Amino acid sequence: MKDMLERLEERRAQARLGGGEKRIEAQHARGKLTARERIELLLDKSSFEEFDMFVEHRSTDFGMDKAKIPGDGVVTGWGTVNGRTVFVFAKDFTVFGGSLSEAHAQKITKIQDMALKMRAPIVGLFDAGGARIQEGVAALGGYGEVFKRNVIASGVIPQISVIMGPCAGGDVYSPAMTDFIFMVRDRSYMFVTGPDVVKTVTNETVTSEELGGAKVHTTKSSVADGAYDNDVEALLQVRRLIDFLPANNMDGVPEIPSFDDPNRPDESLDTLIPDNPNKPYDMKELILKVVDEGDFFEIQEAYAKNIITGFGRIEGRTVGFVANQPMVLAGVLDSDASRKAARFVRFCDAFNIPIVTFEDVPGFLPGTAQEYGGLIKHGAKLLFAYSEATVPLVTVITRKAFGGAYDVMASKHIGGDINYAWPTAQIAVMGAKGAVEIIFRGDIGDADKIAARTKEYEDRFMSPFVAAERGYIDEVIMPHSTRRRIARALAMLRHKETERPWKKHDNIPL
Ligand code: HXC
């Protein structure tokens, strides 16, 4: 018996070494942690329960029958993050470059199935060379099995991908179908085809970093939702994100004790809006002053900065925030901002996270670049996402709410439950100057006349009161009381019920 126990320990120790000490050293030399070290950091101390440690591939081609390593390039199991169950798989680059074989894929699908069955989040840590080249179609089939499960689980449990090394070929599409992708700066890259293939096909010369590094995917392509300097920071931030997320689409948002008084006034908000309507101010200041303890987890911080998306808490419960940012392009809605916010709104709605919208938007961005790029369709994504949302929607207009953008940003008309405006709000079809130029096109008049007409338009429309007179705004509120008003609104809306006609699914403009 003792022998058997010792032999088990030996086999375990062997499996834990993955591709061996030399490859572990090489991994460390590149500034990367091993799969198991990463899991240790992601999960609560000693909470990891590993599965399938002894699984090996079954291929025999190209001498593979003599090259078997227990675990087969992926470490899988479950554990807890601040006490809440999370399933995890981590590609082990020290074993066949973390490449995916049929057996490796089966380990991942087993964990995906369990996560779905237990209605708990799943996190994938990626650092791999794509399909196991020696296996051919068996590996491709394995990818298909993983992809299908990503889609079935989408909208049921949160799925998070962290890219911590190479991620190419078949490996990119599983993360692409998850809810959030995070990358590690300078050490990770994602692309469908690498620099060599690119050179052959398009004759472009690019490095891996230029083609698919963290900077590219967080600022240009919007494939990734955030980037961090190293493995440790990335994993700690994923823990922080998980704390904000519901375990699934039925449980509702997590609630943590909050020591921040929901009635806390903030007098500084009364002077946040500058006297000059064309002067920017930082909308993040408002978010940070409204959320519990100033704790805000921003999603896609480096992309389409004219709109801010992220999670905060009010009275200890998670809230999704969408806010125009006047500091960037005057907070205008363009294609990128619309897509970014639409995806965020849909995530919140799928997981029953209430949405608070802070609005200061001069309209949609004009121009051929935007129109040729499909602004109509991309803008419609955000309009569609808000309109289909059934979660509580609370909107606060701080300044401009012009044109179509007024309707889109969770207005009363498309489903806003509580719509507040600050006294500084200007709710109109467009700015006064543009309006006067159009209304009086044939008779624009001299400077004095233009000024008088502009003032007349401003006095009539550049306020929240025309909208308030019609009940489109429920109340004009004091800026300093914004946190209290939002907390009260969310408390009232907590058990909101909305009936919609049955449908298989909608047809959001993609
Ligand atoms: C088998 C692989 C492998 C793979 C790497 N290795 N990728 N083994 N299948 N796909 C092995 C290497 O042989 C090596 O083994 C070890 O992993 C480390 O790889 P290195 O090349 O030494 O490391 P590095 O220089 O860091 O380069 C990493 C890499 C490179 C950029 C990922 O290995 C690479 O380009 N690999 C091939 C990528 C690829 O073309 N994959 C197929 C994509 S097609 P030893 O024993 O020496 O340590 C695909 C189709 C699926 O995925 C589509 C589904 C939709």
PDB file of C-alpha atoms in Angstrom, residues 113-389:
ATOM      1  CA  ASP A 113     -19.178  21.046 -19.648  1.00  0.00           C
ATOM      2  CA  MET A 114     -18.662  21.109 -15.886  1.00  0.00           C
ATOM      3  CA  ALA A 115     -18.620  24.905 -15.720  1.00  0.00           C
ATOM      4  CA  LEU A 116     -21.888  25.020 -17.639  1.00  0.00           C
ATOM      5  CA  LYS A 117     -23.456  22.267 -15.524  1.00  0.00           C
ATOM      6  CA  MET A 118     -22.433  24.022 -12.315  1.00  0.00           C
ATOM      7  CA  ARG A 119     -23.335  27.470 -13.752  1.00  0.00           C
ATOM      8  CA  ALA A 120     -19.961  28.902 -12.733  1.00  0.00           C
ATOM      9  CA  PRO A 121     -17.529  31.157 -14.644  1.00  0.00           C
ATOM     10  CA  ILE A 122     -14.703  29.654 -16.697  1.00  0.00           C
ATOM     11  CA  VAL A 123     -11.291  31.217 -17.262  1.00  0.00           C
ATOM     12  CA  GLY A 124      -8.887  30.102 -20.014  1.00  0.00           C
ATOM     13  CA  LEU A 125      -5.189  31.016 -19.819  1.00  0.00           C
ATOM     14  CA  PHE A 126      -3.600  30.910 -23.286  1.00  0.00           C
ATOM     15  CA  ASP A 127       0.050  30.379 -24.191  1.00  0.00           C
ATOM     16  CA  ALA A 128       0.212  27.992 -27.113  1.00  0.00           C
ATOM     17  CA  GLY A 129       1.192  27.220 -30.686  1.00  0.00           C
ATOM     18  CA  GLY A 130      -2.250  26.305 -32.079  1.00  0.00           C
ATOM     19  CA  ALA A 131      -3.239  22.895 -33.442  1.00  0.00           C
ATOM     20  CA  ARG A 132      -0.861  19.979 -32.639  1.00  0.00           C
ATOM     21  CA  ILE A 133       0.809  19.758 -36.029  1.00  0.00           C
ATOM     22  CA  GLN A 134       1.472  16.007 -35.725  1.00  0.00           C
ATOM     23  CA  GLU A 135      -2.244  15.261 -35.246  1.00  0.00           C
ATOM     24  CA  GLY A 136      -3.905  16.996 -38.165  1.00  0.00           C
ATOM     25  CA  VAL A 137      -7.663  16.732 -38.380  1.00  0.00           C
ATOM     26  CA  ALA A 138      -8.065  15.210 -34.895  1.00  0.00           C
ATOM     27  CA  ALA A 139      -6.821  18.528 -33.507  1.00  0.00           C
ATOM     28  CA  LEU A 140      -9.117  20.522 -35.801  1.00  0.00           C
ATOM     29  CA  GLY A 141     -12.079  18.447 -34.623  1.00  0.00           C
ATOM     30  CA  GLY A 142     -11.032  19.159 -31.041  1.00  0.00           C
ATOM     31  CA  TYR A 143     -11.108  22.902 -31.680  1.00  0.00           C
ATOM     32  CA  GLY A 144     -14.606  22.601 -33.127  1.00  0.00           C
ATOM     33  CA  GLU A 145     -15.794  20.876 -29.952  1.00  0.00           C
ATOM     34  CA  VAL A 146     -14.351  23.705 -27.835  1.00  0.00           C
ATOM     35  CA  PHE A 147     -15.858  26.428 -30.064  1.00  0.00           C
ATOM     36  CA  LYS A 148     -19.341  24.951 -29.976  1.00  0.00           C
ATOM     37  CA  ARG A 149     -19.275  24.844 -26.186  1.00  0.00           C
ATOM     38  CA  ASN A 150     -18.112  28.479 -26.034  1.00  0.00           C
ATOM     39  CA  VAL A 151     -21.228  29.447 -27.940  1.00  0.00           C
ATOM     40  CA  ILE A 152     -23.620  27.275 -25.927  1.00  0.00           C
ATOM     41  CA  ALA A 153     -22.239  28.757 -22.695  1.00  0.00           C
ATOM     42  CA  SER A 154     -22.336  32.338 -24.021  1.00  0.00           C
ATOM     43  CA  GLY A 155     -24.852  34.366 -22.040  1.00  0.00           C
ATOM     44  CA  VAL A 156     -25.203  31.586 -19.442  1.00  0.00           C
ATOM     45  CA  ILE A 157     -21.869  31.754 -17.599  1.00  0.00           C
ATOM     46  CA  PRO A 158     -19.149  34.404 -17.830  1.00  0.00           C
ATOM     47  CA  GLN A 159     -16.227  33.231 -19.968  1.00  0.00           C
ATOM     48  CA  ILE A 160     -12.881  35.010 -19.629  1.00  0.00           C
ATOM     49  CA  SER A 161      -9.714  34.517 -21.699  1.00  0.00           C
ATOM     50  CA  VAL A 162      -6.249  35.688 -20.734  1.00  0.00           C
ATOM     51  CA  ILE A 163      -3.589  35.669 -23.446  1.00  0.00           C
ATOM     52  CA  MET A 164      -0.195  35.209 -21.818  1.00  0.00           C
ATOM     53  CA  GLY A 165       2.028  34.070 -24.683  1.00  0.00           C
ATOM     54  CA  PRO A 166       1.534  33.086 -28.310  1.00  0.00           C
ATOM     55  CA  CYS A 167      -2.065  32.522 -29.376  1.00  0.00           C
ATOM     56  CA  ALA A 168      -2.435  31.676 -33.029  1.00  0.00           C
ATOM     57  CA  GLY A 169      -4.455  29.681 -35.514  1.00  0.00           C
ATOM     58  CA  GLY A 170      -7.201  27.642 -33.885  1.00  0.00           C
ATOM     59  CA  ASP A 171      -6.423  29.095 -30.466  1.00  0.00           C
ATOM     60  CA  VAL A 172      -7.697  32.576 -31.263  1.00  0.00           C
ATOM     61  CA  TYR A 173     -11.298  31.714 -32.013  1.00  0.00           C
ATOM     62  CA  SER A 174     -12.187  30.283 -28.651  1.00  0.00           C
ATOM     63  CA  PRO A 175     -11.153  33.486 -26.817  1.00  0.00           C
ATOM     64  CA  ALA A 176     -12.899  35.536 -29.518  1.00  0.00           C
ATOM     65  CA  MET A 177     -16.204  33.941 -28.535  1.00  0.00           C
ATOM     66  CA  THR A 178     -15.760  34.526 -24.807  1.00  0.00           C
ATOM     67  CA  ASP A 179     -16.936  37.609 -22.923  1.00  0.00           C
ATOM     68  CA  PHE A 180     -13.601  39.218 -22.099  1.00  0.00           C
ATOM     69  CA  ILE A 181     -10.054  38.933 -23.423  1.00  0.00           C
ATOM     70  CA  PHE A 182      -7.063  40.281 -21.489  1.00  0.00           C
ATOM     71  CA  MET A 183      -3.483  40.298 -22.721  1.00  0.00           C
ATOM     72  CA  VAL A 184      -0.025  40.628 -21.194  1.00  0.00           C
ATOM     73  CA  ARG A 185       2.017  43.462 -22.717  1.00  0.00           C
ATOM     74  CA  ASP A 186       5.139  42.565 -24.728  1.00  0.00           C
ATOM     75  CA  ARG A 187       4.765  38.842 -24.104  1.00  0.00           C
ATOM     76  CA  SER A 188       1.505  37.880 -25.755  1.00  0.00           C
ATOM     77  CA  TYR A 189       0.178  38.088 -29.262  1.00  0.00           C
ATOM     78  CA  MET A 190      -2.916  36.889 -31.097  1.00  0.00           C
ATOM     79  CA  PHE A 191      -3.386  36.386 -34.820  1.00  0.00           C
ATOM     80  CA  VAL A 192      -5.091  34.012 -37.208  1.00  0.00           C
ATOM     81  CA  THR A 193      -1.985  33.709 -39.389  1.00  0.00           C
ATOM     82  CA  GLY A 194       1.519  34.681 -38.254  1.00  0.00           C
ATOM     83  CA  PRO A 195       4.123  37.046 -39.767  1.00  0.00           C
ATOM     84  CA  ASP A 196       5.586  34.353 -42.082  1.00  0.00           C
ATOM     85  CA  VAL A 197       2.253  33.569 -43.735  1.00  0.00           C
ATOM     86  CA  VAL A 198       1.451  37.283 -43.921  1.00  0.00           C
ATOM     87  CA  LYS A 199       4.748  37.880 -45.737  1.00  0.00           C
ATOM     88  CA  THR A 200       4.001  35.097 -48.246  1.00  0.00           C
ATOM     89  CA  VAL A 201       0.432  36.122 -48.956  1.00  0.00           C
ATOM     90  CA  THR A 202       0.476  39.931 -48.791  1.00  0.00           C
ATOM     91  CA  ASN A 203       4.216  40.659 -48.894  1.00  0.00           C
ATOM     92  CA  GLU A 204       3.902  42.753 -45.712  1.00  0.00           C
ATOM     93  CA  THR A 205       6.779  42.574 -43.253  1.00  0.00           C
ATOM     94  CA  VAL A 206       5.544  42.740 -39.655  1.00  0.00           C
ATOM     95  CA  THR A 207       6.689  41.476 -36.286  1.00  0.00           C
ATOM     96  CA  SER A 208       4.411  39.393 -34.063  1.00  0.00           C
ATOM     97  CA  GLU A 209       4.016  42.406 -31.783  1.00  0.00           C
ATOM     98  CA  GLU A 210       3.041  44.680 -34.676  1.00  0.00           C
ATOM     99  CA  LEU A 211       0.622  42.113 -36.037  1.00  0.00           C
ATOM    100  CA  GLY A 212      -1.135  41.035 -32.872  1.00  0.00           C
ATOM    101  CA  GLY A 213       0.432  42.412 -29.693  1.00  0.00           C
ATOM    102  CA  ALA A 214      -1.513  43.788 -26.734  1.00  0.00           C
ATOM    103  CA  LYS A 215      -1.242  47.363 -28.044  1.00  0.00           C
ATOM    104  CA  VAL A 216      -2.765  46.435 -31.406  1.00  0.00           C
ATOM    105  CA  HIS A 217      -5.662  44.537 -29.888  1.00  0.00           C
ATOM    106  CA  THR A 218      -6.503  47.028 -27.149  1.00  0.00           C
ATOM    107  CA  THR A 219      -6.213  50.197 -29.270  1.00  0.00           C
ATOM    108  CA  LYS A 220      -6.817  49.268 -32.918  1.00  0.00           C
ATOM    109  CA  SER A 221      -8.723  46.022 -33.403  1.00  0.00           C
ATOM    110  CA  SER A 222     -10.665  46.046 -30.101  1.00  0.00           C
ATOM    111  CA  VAL A 223     -10.230  42.262 -29.946  1.00  0.00           C
ATOM    112  CA  ALA A 224      -8.889  42.568 -26.380  1.00  0.00           C
ATOM    113  CA  ASP A 225     -10.576  44.301 -23.430  1.00  0.00           C
ATOM    114  CA  GLY A 226      -7.490  45.167 -21.422  1.00  0.00           C
ATOM    115  CA  ALA A 227      -3.709  44.772 -21.192  1.00  0.00           C
ATOM    116  CA  TYR A 228      -1.443  44.381 -18.188  1.00  0.00           C
ATOM    117  CA  ASP A 229       2.312  44.552 -17.694  1.00  0.00           C
ATOM    118  CA  ASN A 230       2.931  40.995 -16.520  1.00  0.00           C
ATOM    119  CA  ASP A 231       1.324  37.677 -15.611  1.00  0.00           C
ATOM    120  CA  VAL A 232       0.874  38.560 -11.947  1.00  0.00           C
ATOM    121  CA  GLU A 233      -0.944  41.827 -12.595  1.00  0.00           C
ATOM    122  CA  ALA A 234      -3.139  40.261 -15.282  1.00  0.00           C
ATOM    123  CA  LEU A 235      -4.248  37.434 -12.998  1.00  0.00           C
ATOM    124  CA  LEU A 236      -4.919  39.741 -10.046  1.00  0.00           C
ATOM    125  CA  GLN A 237      -7.061  41.955 -12.268  1.00  0.00           C
ATOM    126  CA  VAL A 238      -9.021  38.922 -13.500  1.00  0.00           C
ATOM    127  CA  ARG A 239      -9.732  38.075  -9.850  1.00  0.00           C
ATOM    128  CA  ARG A 240     -10.973  41.646  -9.381  1.00  0.00           C
ATOM    129  CA  LEU A 241     -13.217  41.365 -12.456  1.00  0.00           C
ATOM    130  CA  ILE A 242     -14.680  38.048 -11.268  1.00  0.00           C
ATOM    131  CA  ASP A 243     -15.673  39.754  -8.002  1.00  0.00           C
ATOM    132  CA  PHE A 244     -17.922  42.067 -10.041  1.00  0.00           C
ATOM    133  CA  LEU A 245     -19.535  39.333 -12.145  1.00  0.00           C
ATOM    134  CA  PRO A 246     -22.543  37.132 -11.426  1.00  0.00           C
ATOM    135  CA  ALA A 247     -21.770  33.403 -11.497  1.00  0.00           C
ATOM    136  CA  ASN A 248     -24.369  32.901 -14.218  1.00  0.00           C
ATOM    137  CA  ASN A 249     -27.416  34.423 -15.918  1.00  0.00           C
ATOM    138  CA  MET A 250     -29.863  33.375 -13.164  1.00  0.00           C
ATOM    139  CA  ASP A 251     -28.102  34.147  -9.872  1.00  0.00           C
ATOM    140  CA  GLY A 252     -28.141  37.959 -10.108  1.00  0.00           C
ATOM    141  CA  VAL A 253     -25.269  40.247  -9.232  1.00  0.00           C
ATOM    142  CA  PRO A 254     -23.031  39.475  -6.272  1.00  0.00           C
ATOM    143  CA  GLU A 255     -23.528  41.634  -3.198  1.00  0.00           C
ATOM    144  CA  ILE A 256     -20.624  42.591  -0.977  1.00  0.00           C
ATOM    145  CA  PRO A 257     -20.715  44.632   2.213  1.00  0.00           C
ATOM    146  CA  SER A 258     -20.285  48.325   1.384  1.00  0.00           C
ATOM    147  CA  PHE A 259     -19.020  50.896   3.845  1.00  0.00           C
ATOM    148  CA  ASP A 260     -19.768  53.790   1.503  1.00  0.00           C
ATOM    149  CA  ASP A 261     -22.973  55.643   2.451  1.00  0.00           C
ATOM    150  CA  PRO A 262     -25.370  55.528  -0.531  1.00  0.00           C
ATOM    151  CA  ASN A 263     -26.639  58.985   0.502  1.00  0.00           C
ATOM    152  CA  ARG A 264     -23.143  60.473   0.405  1.00  0.00           C
ATOM    153  CA  PRO A 265     -23.446  63.883  -1.338  1.00  0.00           C
ATOM    154  CA  ASP A 266     -20.557  65.220  -3.397  1.00  0.00           C
ATOM    155  CA  GLU A 267     -20.620  68.999  -3.565  1.00  0.00           C
ATOM    156  CA  SER A 268     -17.745  69.083  -6.055  1.00  0.00           C
ATOM    157  CA  LEU A 269     -20.099  67.675  -8.714  1.00  0.00           C
ATOM    158  CA  ASP A 270     -22.056  70.960  -8.639  1.00  0.00           C
ATOM    159  CA  THR A 271     -19.098  72.603 -10.403  1.00  0.00           C
ATOM    160  CA  LEU A 272     -18.050  69.713 -12.659  1.00  0.00           C
ATOM    161  CA  ILE A 273     -19.691  71.190 -15.777  1.00  0.00           C
ATOM    162  CA  PRO A 274     -17.725  74.191 -17.129  1.00  0.00           C
ATOM    163  CA  ASP A 275     -19.605  77.430 -17.961  1.00  0.00           C
ATOM    164  CA  ASN A 276     -18.458  77.171 -21.571  1.00  0.00           C
ATOM    165  CA  PRO A 277     -20.467  74.352 -23.195  1.00  0.00           C
ATOM    166  CA  ASN A 278     -17.587  73.585 -25.535  1.00  0.00           C
ATOM    167  CA  LYS A 279     -15.111  73.017 -22.743  1.00  0.00           C
ATOM    168  CA  PRO A 280     -14.469  69.384 -21.857  1.00  0.00           C
ATOM    169  CA  TYR A 281     -14.473  67.841 -18.394  1.00  0.00           C
ATOM    170  CA  ASP A 282     -13.586  64.359 -17.256  1.00  0.00           C
ATOM    171  CA  MET A 283     -16.629  62.079 -17.077  1.00  0.00           C
ATOM    172  CA  LYS A 284     -14.547  59.514 -15.185  1.00  0.00           C
ATOM    173  CA  GLU A 285     -14.531  61.933 -12.255  1.00  0.00           C
ATOM    174  CA  LEU A 286     -18.311  61.602 -12.055  1.00  0.00           C
ATOM    175  CA  ILE A 287     -18.173  57.793 -12.236  1.00  0.00           C
ATOM    176  CA  LEU A 288     -15.491  57.558  -9.551  1.00  0.00           C
ATOM    177  CA  LYS A 289     -17.426  59.913  -7.273  1.00  0.00           C
ATOM    178  CA  VAL A 290     -20.658  57.955  -7.679  1.00  0.00           C
ATOM    179  CA  VAL A 291     -19.502  54.322  -7.275  1.00  0.00           C
ATOM    180  CA  ASP A 292     -18.843  52.647  -3.936  1.00  0.00           C
ATOM    181  CA  GLU A 293     -15.370  53.425  -2.608  1.00  0.00           C
ATOM    182  CA  GLY A 294     -14.265  54.823  -5.985  1.00  0.00           C
ATOM    183  CA  ASP A 295     -13.785  51.252  -7.251  1.00  0.00           C
ATOM    184  CA  PHE A 296     -14.338  51.103 -11.022  1.00  0.00           C
ATOM    185  CA  PHE A 297     -13.203  48.289 -13.366  1.00  0.00           C
ATOM    186  CA  GLU A 298     -12.928  49.738 -16.835  1.00  0.00           C
ATOM    187  CA  ILE A 299     -13.473  47.577 -19.944  1.00  0.00           C
ATOM    188  CA  GLN A 300     -11.712  48.567 -23.202  1.00  0.00           C
ATOM    189  CA  GLU A 301     -10.096  51.576 -21.535  1.00  0.00           C
ATOM    190  CA  ALA A 302      -7.683  52.177 -24.435  1.00  0.00           C
ATOM    191  CA  TYR A 303     -10.201  51.804 -27.290  1.00  0.00           C
ATOM    192  CA  ALA A 304     -12.810  54.347 -28.467  1.00  0.00           C
ATOM    193  CA  LYS A 305     -12.047  56.535 -25.460  1.00  0.00           C
ATOM    194  CA  ASN A 306     -14.971  58.808 -26.369  1.00  0.00           C
ATOM    195  CA  ILE A 307     -17.149  56.326 -24.513  1.00  0.00           C
ATOM    196  CA  ILE A 308     -16.403  54.754 -21.133  1.00  0.00           C
ATOM    197  CA  THR A 309     -17.630  51.274 -20.166  1.00  0.00           C
ATOM    198  CA  GLY A 310     -17.012  49.345 -16.974  1.00  0.00           C
ATOM    199  CA  PHE A 311     -18.241  47.921 -13.708  1.00  0.00           C
ATOM    200  CA  GLY A 312     -18.708  49.611 -10.364  1.00  0.00           C
ATOM    201  CA  ARG A 313     -20.932  49.005  -7.359  1.00  0.00           C
ATOM    202  CA  ILE A 314     -23.760  50.879  -5.701  1.00  0.00           C
ATOM    203  CA  GLU A 315     -24.775  49.694  -2.221  1.00  0.00           C
ATOM    204  CA  GLY A 316     -22.427  46.714  -2.722  1.00  0.00           C
ATOM    205  CA  ARG A 317     -24.154  45.481  -5.881  1.00  0.00           C
ATOM    206  CA  THR A 318     -22.585  45.435  -9.345  1.00  0.00           C
ATOM    207  CA  VAL A 319     -23.684  48.068 -11.867  1.00  0.00           C
ATOM    208  CA  GLY A 320     -22.529  48.499 -15.472  1.00  0.00           C
ATOM    209  CA  PHE A 321     -21.624  52.083 -16.399  1.00  0.00           C
ATOM    210  CA  VAL A 322     -21.753  53.524 -19.906  1.00  0.00           C
ATOM    211  CA  ALA A 323     -20.693  57.153 -20.211  1.00  0.00           C
ATOM    212  CA  ASN A 324     -19.827  59.573 -22.988  1.00  0.00           C
ATOM    213  CA  GLN A 325     -16.397  61.103 -22.406  1.00  0.00           C
ATOM    214  CA  PRO A 326     -16.321  64.839 -23.358  1.00  0.00           C
ATOM    215  CA  MET A 327     -12.502  64.769 -23.056  1.00  0.00           C
ATOM    216  CA  VAL A 328     -12.197  62.704 -26.265  1.00  0.00           C
ATOM    217  CA  LEU A 329     -13.768  63.883 -29.550  1.00  0.00           C
ATOM    218  CA  ALA A 330     -16.231  65.854 -27.383  1.00  0.00           C
ATOM    219  CA  GLY A 331     -17.842  62.516 -26.442  1.00  0.00           C
ATOM    220  CA  VAL A 332     -19.259  62.036 -29.933  1.00  0.00           C
ATOM    221  CA  LEU A 333     -20.716  58.655 -30.915  1.00  0.00           C
ATOM    222  CA  ASP A 334     -18.794  57.051 -33.782  1.00  0.00           C
ATOM    223  CA  SER A 335     -18.730  53.495 -35.099  1.00  0.00           C
ATOM    224  CA  ASP A 336     -16.053  52.282 -32.666  1.00  0.00           C
ATOM    225  CA  ALA A 337     -17.729  53.801 -29.608  1.00  0.00           C
ATOM    226  CA  SER A 338     -21.107  52.405 -30.637  1.00  0.00           C
ATOM    227  CA  ARG A 339     -19.769  48.863 -31.080  1.00  0.00           C
ATOM    228  CA  LYS A 340     -17.817  49.016 -27.828  1.00  0.00           C
ATOM    229  CA  ALA A 341     -20.778  50.185 -25.785  1.00  0.00           C
ATOM    230  CA  ALA A 342     -23.254  47.860 -27.535  1.00  0.00           C
ATOM    231  CA  ARG A 343     -21.247  44.789 -26.626  1.00  0.00           C
ATOM    232  CA  PHE A 344     -20.952  45.964 -23.029  1.00  0.00           C
ATOM    233  CA  VAL A 345     -24.693  46.695 -22.745  1.00  0.00           C
ATOM    234  CA  ARG A 346     -25.487  43.217 -24.111  1.00  0.00           C
ATOM    235  CA  PHE A 347     -23.146  41.559 -21.602  1.00  0.00           C
ATOM    236  CA  CYS A 348     -24.826  43.428 -18.731  1.00  0.00           C
ATOM    237  CA  ASP A 349     -28.279  42.560 -19.997  1.00  0.00           C
ATOM    238  CA  ALA A 350     -27.429  38.866 -20.458  1.00  0.00           C
ATOM    239  CA  PHE A 351     -26.191  38.655 -16.863  1.00  0.00           C
ATOM    240  CA  ASN A 352     -28.808  40.846 -15.185  1.00  0.00           C
ATOM    241  CA  ILE A 353     -26.448  43.672 -14.349  1.00  0.00           C
ATOM    242  CA  PRO A 354     -28.302  47.040 -14.118  1.00  0.00           C
ATOM    243  CA  ILE A 355     -26.931  49.778 -16.365  1.00  0.00           C
ATOM    244  CA  VAL A 356     -26.333  53.408 -15.421  1.00  0.00           C
ATOM    245  CA  THR A 357     -25.745  55.751 -18.366  1.00  0.00           C
ATOM    246  CA  PHE A 358     -24.090  59.166 -18.019  1.00  0.00           C
ATOM    247  CA  GLU A 359     -24.803  61.216 -21.082  1.00  0.00           C
ATOM    248  CA  ASP A 360     -23.033  64.161 -22.644  1.00  0.00           C
ATOM    249  CA  VAL A 361     -23.080  63.584 -26.373  1.00  0.00           C
ATOM    250  CA  PRO A 362     -23.082  66.113 -29.235  1.00  0.00           C
ATOM    251  CA  GLY A 363     -24.459  63.524 -31.689  1.00  0.00           C
ATOM    252  CA  PHE A 364     -23.094  60.997 -34.167  1.00  0.00           C
ATOM    253  CA  LEU A 365     -19.794  61.783 -35.904  1.00  0.00           C
ATOM    254  CA  PRO A 366     -20.339  63.143 -39.439  1.00  0.00           C
ATOM    255  CA  GLY A 367     -18.082  62.341 -42.403  1.00  0.00           C
ATOM    256  CA  THR A 368     -17.397  59.983 -45.267  1.00  0.00           C
ATOM    257  CA  ALA A 369     -15.018  57.843 -43.202  1.00  0.00           C
ATOM    258  CA  GLN A 370     -17.793  57.118 -40.732  1.00  0.00           C
ATOM    259  CA  GLU A 371     -20.563  56.636 -43.308  1.00  0.00           C
ATOM    260  CA  TYR A 372     -18.419  54.395 -45.550  1.00  0.00           C
ATOM    261  CA  GLY A 373     -17.409  52.454 -42.457  1.00  0.00           C
ATOM    262  CA  GLY A 374     -21.041  51.642 -41.702  1.00  0.00           C
ATOM    263  CA  LEU A 375     -21.884  54.170 -38.994  1.00  0.00           C
ATOM    264  CA  ILE A 376     -25.571  53.498 -39.578  1.00  0.00           C
ATOM    265  CA  LYS A 377     -25.163  49.820 -38.796  1.00  0.00           C
ATOM    266  CA  HIS A 378     -22.712  50.304 -35.917  1.00  0.00           C
ATOM    267  CA  GLY A 379     -24.783  53.076 -34.340  1.00  0.00           C
ATOM    268  CA  ALA A 380     -27.806  50.806 -34.688  1.00  0.00           C
ATOM    269  CA  LYS A 381     -25.991  48.174 -32.639  1.00  0.00           C
ATOM    270  CA  LEU A 382     -26.017  50.449 -29.606  1.00  0.00           C
ATOM    271  CA  LEU A 383     -29.596  51.538 -30.225  1.00  0.00           C
ATOM    272  CA  PHE A 384     -30.586  47.893 -30.585  1.00  0.00           C
ATOM    273  CA  ALA A 385     -28.660  46.795 -27.495  1.00  0.00           C
ATOM    274  CA  TYR A 386     -30.268  49.395 -25.232  1.00  0.00           C
ATOM    275  CA  SER A 387     -33.713  48.818 -26.747  1.00  0.00           C
ATOM    276  CA  GLU A 388     -33.632  45.061 -26.195  1.00  0.00           C
ATOM    277  CA  ALA A 389     -32.224  45.361 -22.656  1.00  0.00           C
TER     278      ALA A 389
END
